[in-house]
Protein backbone atom coordinates (compact mmCIF):
# COMPACT_ATOMS: atom_id res chain seq x y z
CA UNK A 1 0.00 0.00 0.00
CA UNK A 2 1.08 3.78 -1.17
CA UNK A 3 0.56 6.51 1.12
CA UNK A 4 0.17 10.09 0.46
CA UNK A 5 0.55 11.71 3.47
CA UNK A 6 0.41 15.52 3.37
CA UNK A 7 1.02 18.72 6.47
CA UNK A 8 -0.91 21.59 6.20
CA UNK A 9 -0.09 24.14 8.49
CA UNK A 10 -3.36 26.10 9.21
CA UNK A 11 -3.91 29.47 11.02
CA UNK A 12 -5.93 29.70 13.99
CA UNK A 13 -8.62 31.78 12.67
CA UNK A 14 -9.66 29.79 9.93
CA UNK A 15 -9.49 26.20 11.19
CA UNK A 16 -12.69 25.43 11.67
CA UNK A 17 -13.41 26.71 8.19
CA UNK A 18 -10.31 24.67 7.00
CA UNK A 19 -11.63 21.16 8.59
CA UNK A 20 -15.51 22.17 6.90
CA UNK A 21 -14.16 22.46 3.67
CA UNK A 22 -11.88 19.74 3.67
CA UNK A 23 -14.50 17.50 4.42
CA UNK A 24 -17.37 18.82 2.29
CA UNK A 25 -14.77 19.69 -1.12
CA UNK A 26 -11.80 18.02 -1.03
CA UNK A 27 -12.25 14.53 -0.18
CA UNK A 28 -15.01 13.97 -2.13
CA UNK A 29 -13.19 15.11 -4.92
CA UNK A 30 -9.89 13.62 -3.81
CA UNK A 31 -11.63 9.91 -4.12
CA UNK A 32 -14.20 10.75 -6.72
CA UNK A 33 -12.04 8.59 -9.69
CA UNK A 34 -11.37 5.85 -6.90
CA UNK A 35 -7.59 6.31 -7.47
CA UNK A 36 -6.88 6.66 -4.08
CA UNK A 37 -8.98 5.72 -0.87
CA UNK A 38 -9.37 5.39 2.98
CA UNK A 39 -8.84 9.02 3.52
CA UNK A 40 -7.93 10.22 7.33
CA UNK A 41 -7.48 13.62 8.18
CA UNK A 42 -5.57 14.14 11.63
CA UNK A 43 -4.63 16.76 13.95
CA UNK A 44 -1.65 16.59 15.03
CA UNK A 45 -0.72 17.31 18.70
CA UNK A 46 1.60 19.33 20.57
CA UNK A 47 2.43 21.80 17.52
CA UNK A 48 0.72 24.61 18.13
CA UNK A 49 3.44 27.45 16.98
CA UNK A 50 0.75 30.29 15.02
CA UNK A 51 -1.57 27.93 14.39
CA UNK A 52 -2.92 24.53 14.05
CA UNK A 53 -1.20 21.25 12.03
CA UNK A 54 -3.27 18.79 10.60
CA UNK A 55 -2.14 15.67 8.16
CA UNK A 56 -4.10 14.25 5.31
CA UNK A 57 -3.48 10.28 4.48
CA UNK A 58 -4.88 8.77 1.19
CA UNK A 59 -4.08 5.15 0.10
CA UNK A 60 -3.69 3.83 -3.08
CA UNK A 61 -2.64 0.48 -3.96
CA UNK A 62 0.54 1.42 -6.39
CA UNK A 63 2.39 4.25 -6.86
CA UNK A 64 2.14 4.41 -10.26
CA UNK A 65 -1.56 5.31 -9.49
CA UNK A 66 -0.71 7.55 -6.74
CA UNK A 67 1.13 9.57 -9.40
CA UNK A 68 -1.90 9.31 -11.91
CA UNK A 69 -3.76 10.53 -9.31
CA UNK A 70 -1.49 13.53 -8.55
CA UNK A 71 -1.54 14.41 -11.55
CA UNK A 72 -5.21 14.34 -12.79
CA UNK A 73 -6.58 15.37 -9.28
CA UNK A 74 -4.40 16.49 -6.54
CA UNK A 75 -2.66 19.73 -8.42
CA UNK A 76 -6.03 20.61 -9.32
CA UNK A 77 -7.45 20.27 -5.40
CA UNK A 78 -3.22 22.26 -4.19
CA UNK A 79 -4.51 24.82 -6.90
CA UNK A 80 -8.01 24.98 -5.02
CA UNK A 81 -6.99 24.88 -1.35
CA UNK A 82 -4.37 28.25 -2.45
CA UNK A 83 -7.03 29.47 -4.38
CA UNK A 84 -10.13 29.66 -1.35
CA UNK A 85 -7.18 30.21 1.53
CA UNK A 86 -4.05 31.81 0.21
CA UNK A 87 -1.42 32.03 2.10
CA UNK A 88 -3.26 31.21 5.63
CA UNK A 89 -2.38 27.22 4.57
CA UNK A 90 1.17 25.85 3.98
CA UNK A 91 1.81 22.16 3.32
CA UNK A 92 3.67 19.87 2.10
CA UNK A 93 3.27 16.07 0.90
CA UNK A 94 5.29 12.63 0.91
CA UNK A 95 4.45 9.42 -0.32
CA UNK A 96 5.32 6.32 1.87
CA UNK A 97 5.34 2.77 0.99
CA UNK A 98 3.49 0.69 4.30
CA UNK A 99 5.93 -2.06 5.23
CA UNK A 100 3.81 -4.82 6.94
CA UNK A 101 4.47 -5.81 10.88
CA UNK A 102 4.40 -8.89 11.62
CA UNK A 103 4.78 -9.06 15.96
């Protein structure tokens, strides 16, 4: 499994607005095409500095269509998210490969 994992470092005031749309917009959209799946959105904890951190985790099964992906959809949604907040969200994305535990 392919993970695209990406930070977005939000600023206080518009959190709330950031989390509404992000729900309502973006993932739909991210997972219309059912390239990638199993979204998660998370806040993350303790990091606090100007504002609030929260990660985004999609799933796709290869990375070749992780990269399909991030190229028919997920410039499109970057383009969006600068386009309704500007310069109130900064982010930036990895992909991971998932290594299976076995304990």
């Amino acid at each position: 499994m392919i993970i695209c994992n990406t930070t977005y470092h939000v600023e206080c005031s518009i959190s709330g607005e950031f989390i509404d749309w992000m729900k309502q917009e973006f993932l739909p959209r991210a997972i219309e095409k059912g390239l990638v799946s199993n979204p998660r959105l998370m806040r993350l904890m303790g990091h606090n500095e100007g504002g609030a951190c929260f990660a985004l985790q999609l799933q796709a099964f290869s990375l070749k269509l992780l990269q399909q992906w991030n190229q028919e959809v997920g410039k499109a949604l970057h383009q969006a998210i600068i386009d309704r907040f500007g310069d109130k969200v900064a982010g930036f994305t990895t992909f991971m490969e998932e290594i299976p535990l076995k304990c």
